[in-house]
Short mmCIF file of C-alpha atoms in Angstrom, two decimals:
data_model
loop_
_atom_site.label_atom_id
_atom_site.label_comp_id
_atom_site.label_asym_id
_atom_site.label_seq_id
_atom_site.Cartn_x
_atom_site.Cartn_y
_atom_site.Cartn_z
CA MET Z 1 1.49 -15.63 5.17
CA ILE Z 2 3.23 -13.59 2.50
CA THR Z 3 3.44 -9.83 3.16
CA LEU Z 4 2.94 -6.72 0.69
CA GLU Z 5 6.40 -5.91 1.26
CA ASP Z 6 7.41 -9.43 -0.13
CA LEU Z 7 5.07 -9.30 -2.84
CA MET Z 8 6.37 -5.82 -4.12
CA SER Z 9 9.79 -7.19 -4.06
CA CYS Z 10 8.96 -9.95 -6.38
CA SER Z 11 9.66 -9.73 -10.18
CA GLU Z 12 6.75 -9.57 -12.46
CA GLU Z 13 7.02 -13.18 -13.45
CA GLU Z 14 7.14 -14.41 -9.53
CA ARG Z 15 3.86 -11.98 -9.04
CA LYS Z 16 2.35 -13.88 -11.96
CA GLU Z 17 3.41 -17.15 -10.73
CA LEU Z 18 1.78 -16.55 -7.13
CA GLN Z 19 -1.58 -16.03 -9.04
CA LYS Z 20 -1.57 -19.49 -10.58
CA GLY Z 21 -3.14 -22.81 -8.99
CA ASN Z 22 -6.36 -24.73 -9.49
CA LEU Z 23 -7.39 -24.25 -5.73
CA LYS Z 24 -6.94 -20.46 -5.95
CA LYS Z 25 -9.07 -20.27 -9.15
CA LEU Z 26 -11.66 -22.58 -7.79
CA VAL Z 27 -11.88 -20.62 -4.63
CA ILE Z 28 -12.29 -17.21 -5.92
CA GLY Z 29 -14.41 -18.40 -8.73
CA SER Z 30 -16.69 -19.53 -6.16
CA TRP Z 31 -16.52 -16.53 -4.02
CA ALA Z 32 -16.95 -14.00 -6.70
CA PRO Z 33 -20.66 -14.45 -7.47
CA ARG Z 34 -21.43 -15.13 -3.75
CA GLU Z 35 -19.64 -12.17 -2.25
CA ALA Z 36 -22.45 -9.73 -1.90
CA ALA Z 37 -24.48 -12.47 -0.20
CA ILE Z 38 -21.77 -13.49 2.05
CA MET Z 39 -21.65 -9.82 3.19
CA ARG Z 40 -25.26 -9.64 3.93
CA THR Z 41 -25.07 -12.66 5.99
CA LEU Z 42 -22.17 -11.31 7.81
CA TYR Z 43 -23.90 -7.92 8.42
CA ASN Z 44 -27.04 -9.54 9.59
CA SER Z 45 -25.09 -11.89 11.91
CA PHE Z 46 -23.89 -9.18 14.34
CA SER Z 47 -26.27 -6.15 13.76
CA LYS Z 48 -29.09 -5.31 15.86
CA ARG Z 49 -27.80 -7.67 18.67
CA LYS Z 50 -26.84 -7.34 22.22
CA GLN Z 51 -23.43 -6.00 22.65
CA PHE Z 52 -21.91 -9.13 24.02
CA THR Z 53 -23.47 -11.30 21.19
CA ARG Z 54 -22.15 -8.86 18.64
CA GLN Z 55 -18.46 -9.01 20.01
CA LEU Z 56 -18.72 -12.80 20.32
CA ILE Z 57 -19.95 -13.26 16.59
CA ALA Z 58 -17.48 -10.69 15.16
CA LYS Z 59 -14.48 -12.23 16.83
CA ILE Z 60 -15.29 -15.59 15.36
CA LEU Z 61 -15.82 -14.38 12.03
CA ASP Z 62 -12.76 -12.20 12.27
CA ARG Z 63 -10.62 -15.27 13.04
CA LEU Z 64 -12.28 -17.35 10.38
CA PHE Z 65 -11.60 -14.61 7.74
CA SER Z 66 -7.98 -14.24 8.65
CA ILE Z 67 -7.52 -17.90 7.54
CA GLY Z 68 -5.67 -17.46 4.14
CA MET Z 69 -6.33 -14.01 3.67
CA TYR Z 70 -6.09 -10.46 5.18
CA THR Z 71 -6.15 -6.94 4.38
CA GLN Z 72 -3.99 -3.88 5.24
CA VAL Z 73 -4.73 -0.42 5.46
CA VAL Z 74 -2.46 1.82 3.31
CA THR Z 75 -1.81 5.38 3.05
CA TYR Z 76 -2.65 7.25 -0.37
CA ASP Z 77 0.90 7.37 -1.24
CA GLU Z 78 1.53 3.63 -0.55
CA VAL Z 79 -1.56 2.49 -2.49
CA VAL Z 80 -0.41 4.68 -5.38
CA ARG Z 81 2.83 3.08 -5.41
CA PHE Z 82 1.18 -0.45 -4.99
CA ILE Z 83 -0.99 0.25 -8.24
CA LYS Z 84 2.00 1.51 -10.54
CA SER Z 85 3.91 -1.83 -9.41
CA LEU Z 86 0.90 -4.19 -10.46
CA PRO Z 87 2.26 -6.24 -13.42
CA ASP Z 88 0.92 -4.92 -16.77
CA SER Z 89 -0.18 -8.35 -17.56
CA TYR Z 90 -3.01 -8.07 -14.71
CA ARG Z 91 -6.55 -7.44 -15.55
CA ILE Z 92 -8.01 -4.90 -13.42
CA ALA Z 93 -12.03 -5.15 -12.93
CA ARG Z 94 -13.92 -2.44 -11.44
CA GLY Z 95 -17.32 -3.12 -10.01
CA PRO Z 96 -20.06 -2.71 -7.18
CA CYS Z 97 -18.87 -2.70 -3.33
CA ALA Z 98 -20.40 -5.92 -1.89
CA CYS Z 99 -21.00 -3.92 1.64
CA ARG Z 100 -22.30 -1.00 0.09
CA ILE Z 101 -25.00 -3.12 -1.77
CA ASN Z 102 -26.19 -4.31 1.40
CA THR Z 103 -25.79 -1.39 3.63
CA ALA Z 104 -25.83 1.89 1.62
CA GLU Z 105 -29.94 2.38 1.67
CA GLU Z 106 -30.05 1.32 5.23
CA LEU Z 107 -27.24 3.12 6.68
CA GLY Z 108 -27.02 6.42 4.48
CA PRO Z 109 -24.46 8.69 3.48
CA ASP Z 110 -21.00 7.34 4.01
CA ALA Z 111 -18.53 9.88 2.12
CA ARG Z 112 -17.17 13.41 2.56
CA ASP Z 113 -15.44 15.95 0.32
CA LEU Z 114 -12.01 16.75 1.71
CA SER Z 115 -11.21 19.33 -0.99
CA SER Z 116 -14.16 21.46 -0.14
CA GLY Z 117 -13.74 21.07 3.63
CA ARG Z 118 -16.85 18.98 3.91
CA LEU Z 119 -15.65 16.23 6.67
CA ASP Z 120 -19.09 15.17 7.51
CA PHE Z 121 -20.88 12.12 5.89
CA PHE Z 122 -23.12 13.80 3.62
CA ARG Z 123 -22.96 12.00 0.35
CA GLN Z 124 -22.99 8.44 -0.94
CA THR Z 125 -19.78 6.83 -2.07
CA PRO Z 126 -20.36 5.66 -5.66
CA LEU Z 127 -21.16 1.87 -5.57
CA ASN Z 128 -18.55 0.73 -8.39
CA VAL Z 129 -15.45 1.29 -6.19
CA ASP Z 130 -14.55 -2.36 -5.56
CA ILE Z 131 -11.24 -3.24 -7.39
CA GLN Z 132 -10.14 -6.50 -8.32
CA PHE Z 133 -7.03 -7.62 -10.26
CA GLY Z 134 -4.70 -10.62 -11.28
CA ILE Z 135 -7.08 -14.04 -10.95
CA CYS Z 136 -9.31 -12.07 -8.97
CA GLY Z 137 -9.59 -9.48 -11.75
CA GLU Z 138 -10.43 -12.30 -14.28
CA GLU Z 139 -13.17 -14.01 -12.07
CA PHE Z 140 -14.72 -10.87 -10.67
CA GLY Z 141 -14.83 -9.23 -14.22
CA LYS Z 142 -17.00 -12.21 -15.48
CA GLN Z 143 -19.79 -10.86 -12.93
CA GLU Z 144 -22.49 -8.45 -13.78
CA GLY Z 145 -21.90 -4.98 -13.11
CA TYR Z 146 -17.88 -5.19 -13.32
CA GLU Z 147 -15.87 -3.69 -16.28
CA PHE Z 148 -11.96 -3.95 -17.03
CA ILE Z 149 -10.16 -0.69 -16.35
CA THR Z 150 -6.63 0.91 -17.03
CA LYS Z 151 -4.18 1.49 -14.39
CA ARG Z 152 -4.61 5.28 -15.39
CA GLU Z 153 -8.11 4.80 -14.64
CA LEU Z 154 -7.57 3.02 -11.20
CA LEU Z 155 -5.31 5.99 -10.44
CA ASP Z 156 -8.09 8.53 -10.94
CA LEU Z 157 -10.41 6.38 -8.73
CA GLU Z 158 -7.80 6.45 -5.97
CA ALA Z 159 -7.69 10.11 -6.01
CA GLU Z 160 -11.42 10.48 -6.05
CA CYS Z 161 -11.93 7.84 -3.05
CA ARG Z 162 -9.15 9.79 -1.18
CA ASN Z 163 -10.91 13.04 -1.60
CA MET Z 164 -14.36 11.21 -0.12
CA GLY Z 165 -12.20 10.36 2.88
CA LEU Z 166 -12.29 6.49 2.41
CA VAL Z 167 -9.78 3.92 3.51
CA SER Z 168 -7.82 2.14 1.09
CA ASN Z 169 -6.88 -1.39 1.74
CA ILE Z 170 -5.12 -4.12 -0.21
CA PHE Z 171 -6.14 -7.83 0.14
CA VAL Z 172 -3.83 -10.50 -0.16
CA MET Z 173 -5.61 -13.98 -0.67
CA LEU Z 174 -4.29 -17.12 -0.70
CA GLY Z 175 -0.65 -16.07 -1.25
CA GLY Z 176 -1.04 -13.35 -3.85
CA GLU Z 177 -2.51 -9.82 -3.91
CA GLY Z 178 -6.05 -9.81 -5.05
CA SER Z 179 -7.96 -6.41 -4.53
CA ILE Z 180 -8.15 -3.01 -3.49
CA CYS Z 181 -11.10 -1.92 -1.04
CA HIS Z 182 -12.03 1.84 -0.33
CA CYS Z 183 -14.12 1.76 2.89
CA SER Z 184 -16.16 3.80 5.25
CA SER Z 185 -16.73 2.66 8.75
CA LYS Z 186 -20.13 3.79 8.14
CA THR Z 187 -21.02 1.24 5.52
CA CYS Z 188 -18.12 -1.37 5.72
CA VAL Z 189 -19.03 -4.64 7.15
CA PRO Z 190 -15.26 -5.59 8.07
CA LEU Z 191 -14.75 -2.09 9.53
CA MET Z 192 -17.99 -2.34 11.71
CA ALA Z 193 -16.78 -5.64 12.99
CA GLY Z 194 -13.40 -4.34 13.56
CA ARG Z 195 -14.86 -1.55 15.76
CA ILE Z 196 -17.24 -4.03 17.74
CA VAL Z 197 -14.04 -5.99 18.83
CA ASP Z 198 -12.58 -2.72 19.83
CA GLY Z 199 -9.92 -2.65 16.91
CA LYS Z 200 -8.53 -6.06 17.88
CA THR Z 201 -8.76 -7.60 14.63
CA HIS Z 202 -6.60 -10.20 12.86
CA PHE Z 203 -8.20 -9.83 9.45
CA ILE Z 204 -7.70 -5.94 9.04
CA LYS Z 205 -3.82 -5.35 9.39
CA LYS Z 206 -2.34 -2.11 10.51
CA GLY Z 207 -0.36 -0.08 8.11
CA GLU Z 208 3.36 0.58 8.07
CA TYR Z 209 2.85 4.01 9.31
CA ARG Z 210 1.18 5.47 12.12
CA ALA Z 211 -0.16 9.01 12.79
CA ALA Z 212 2.32 11.44 15.33
CA THR Z 213 0.89 14.46 16.46
CA ASP Z 214 2.93 17.64 17.50
CA MET Z 215 0.74 18.71 20.41
CA GLY Z 216 2.39 21.88 20.57
CA ARG Z 217 1.03 22.88 17.19
CA CYS Z 218 -2.29 21.43 17.60
CA ASN Z 219 -5.23 23.98 18.31
CA GLN Z 220 -7.84 21.39 18.45
CA THR Z 221 -9.89 22.07 15.36
CA GLY Z 222 -11.08 18.36 15.56
CA ASN Z 223 -10.72 17.71 11.52
CA CYS Z 224 -8.59 14.87 12.52
CA VAL Z 225 -11.40 13.17 14.71
CA LYS Z 226 -14.02 13.82 12.21
CA VAL Z 227 -12.24 11.81 9.44
CA CYS Z 228 -10.83 9.03 11.73
CA HIS Z 229 -12.71 5.67 10.83
CA PHE Z 230 -11.00 3.89 13.65
CA ASP Z 231 -11.88 5.81 16.67
CA ALA Z 232 -8.06 6.90 17.45
CA ARG Z 233 -9.02 10.50 18.02
CA ARG Z 234 -11.28 12.33 20.22
CA LEU Z 235 -11.68 15.87 21.83
CA VAL Z 236 -12.35 16.21 25.39
CA ARG Z 237 -12.83 18.97 27.90
CA GLU Z 238 -10.44 19.36 30.65
CA ASP Z 239 -10.39 22.29 32.95
CA GLY Z 240 -12.80 24.20 30.68
CA LYS Z 241 -10.35 23.64 27.53
CA LEU Z 242 -10.81 21.26 24.74
CA VAL Z 243 -7.79 18.87 24.35
CA MET Z 244 -6.80 16.38 21.99
CA LYS Z 245 -6.63 12.83 23.11
CA TYR Z 246 -4.78 10.30 20.71
CA ASP Z 247 -4.79 6.58 21.04
CA ASP Z 248 -1.88 4.99 19.36
CA ALA Z 249 -3.04 1.54 19.65
CA ARG Z 250 -6.18 2.55 17.57
CA CYS Z 251 -4.23 4.14 14.60
CA PHE Z 252 -4.40 1.86 11.34
CA GLY Z 253 -2.11 4.22 9.55
CA CYS Z 254 -4.45 5.34 6.69
CA GLY Z 255 -3.36 8.79 6.77
CA LEU Z 256 -6.62 10.73 6.57
CA CYS Z 257 -6.03 12.77 9.71
CA GLU Z 258 -2.67 14.05 8.16
CA SER Z 259 -4.37 15.28 5.07
CA VAL Z 260 -6.96 17.45 6.86
CA CYS Z 261 -4.80 18.94 9.64
CA PRO Z 262 -4.69 22.63 9.01
CA GLU Z 263 -1.61 23.41 11.31
CA LYS Z 264 0.43 20.33 9.61
CA ALA Z 265 0.62 19.11 13.37
CA ILE Z 266 0.30 15.56 12.38
CA VAL Z 267 2.71 13.39 10.20
CA MET Z 268 2.88 9.62 9.24
CA VAL Z 269 5.67 8.07 10.80
CA ARG Z 270 6.89 4.40 10.42
CA ARG Z 271 5.29 2.12 13.01
CA LYS Z 272 7.74 0.69 15.67
CA GLY Z 273 7.28 -2.83 17.62
CA ARG Z 274 5.10 -4.39 15.14
CA ASP Z 275 3.40 -7.57 16.52
CA GLU Z 276 3.28 -11.05 15.11
CA ASN Z 277 -0.25 -10.21 13.35
CA GLU Z 278 1.18 -7.18 11.61
CA VAL Z 279 2.55 -7.01 8.20
CA SER Z 280 3.96 -4.19 5.93
CA ILE Z 281 4.01 -2.66 2.79
CA ILE Z 282 7.22 -0.99 2.36
#
């Protein structure tokens, strides 16, 4: 399967060529008007069930959805670079998030305000944070609620989503890039499924970077714990003191923890020893 690194090293003409194909247009054209209903079916399939059943269903769905497509978590700097690299000929469509259509009312607030120091889920993410481009942009752009926007407007949206503490991830579908999702573990169906399978997902790929912590500088504020959507961090009490525990295997590389650490004890470093299921953007 083609990687984001491969895509970004292609010329504009090569990237446009990867968008072509009757099968791709047929699949995406069929998926676009049904995406919200599909997400509702997926959410219903593993919510409010016994743990074992939820895990089994989530594992099956994860495998099925990883056939022919994947989505990779990226840092803010990476997604900005990716957006700037998009061919100018791509149409960019912005519309309603298929997950939040189904989960927002039931599950409540799912966003933060990092700039003001509000790290709890206290507000709703705007519905229109789903981004589609290329052939996906053309097909989704035909759907009710979608509008075409510029790269500049998309970059402004990225900054807004970052401040809300959302995870940016880039979809590659049928050999070419297709969309950017802005996800919260509170309301995102794929992230929920990923947590059910303990982070061992094939559909959601870990990013090229991971968070490294200088424990000598860490003073256990817990900011990083609050913003982590992947349960990679927790505070535990040992000998009467709070101690930061970090599970490197659970880190997907979004970089939110780095952005809220007051001691600058966290830095994003290149991931080493990537396994066969992981891909990279840089």
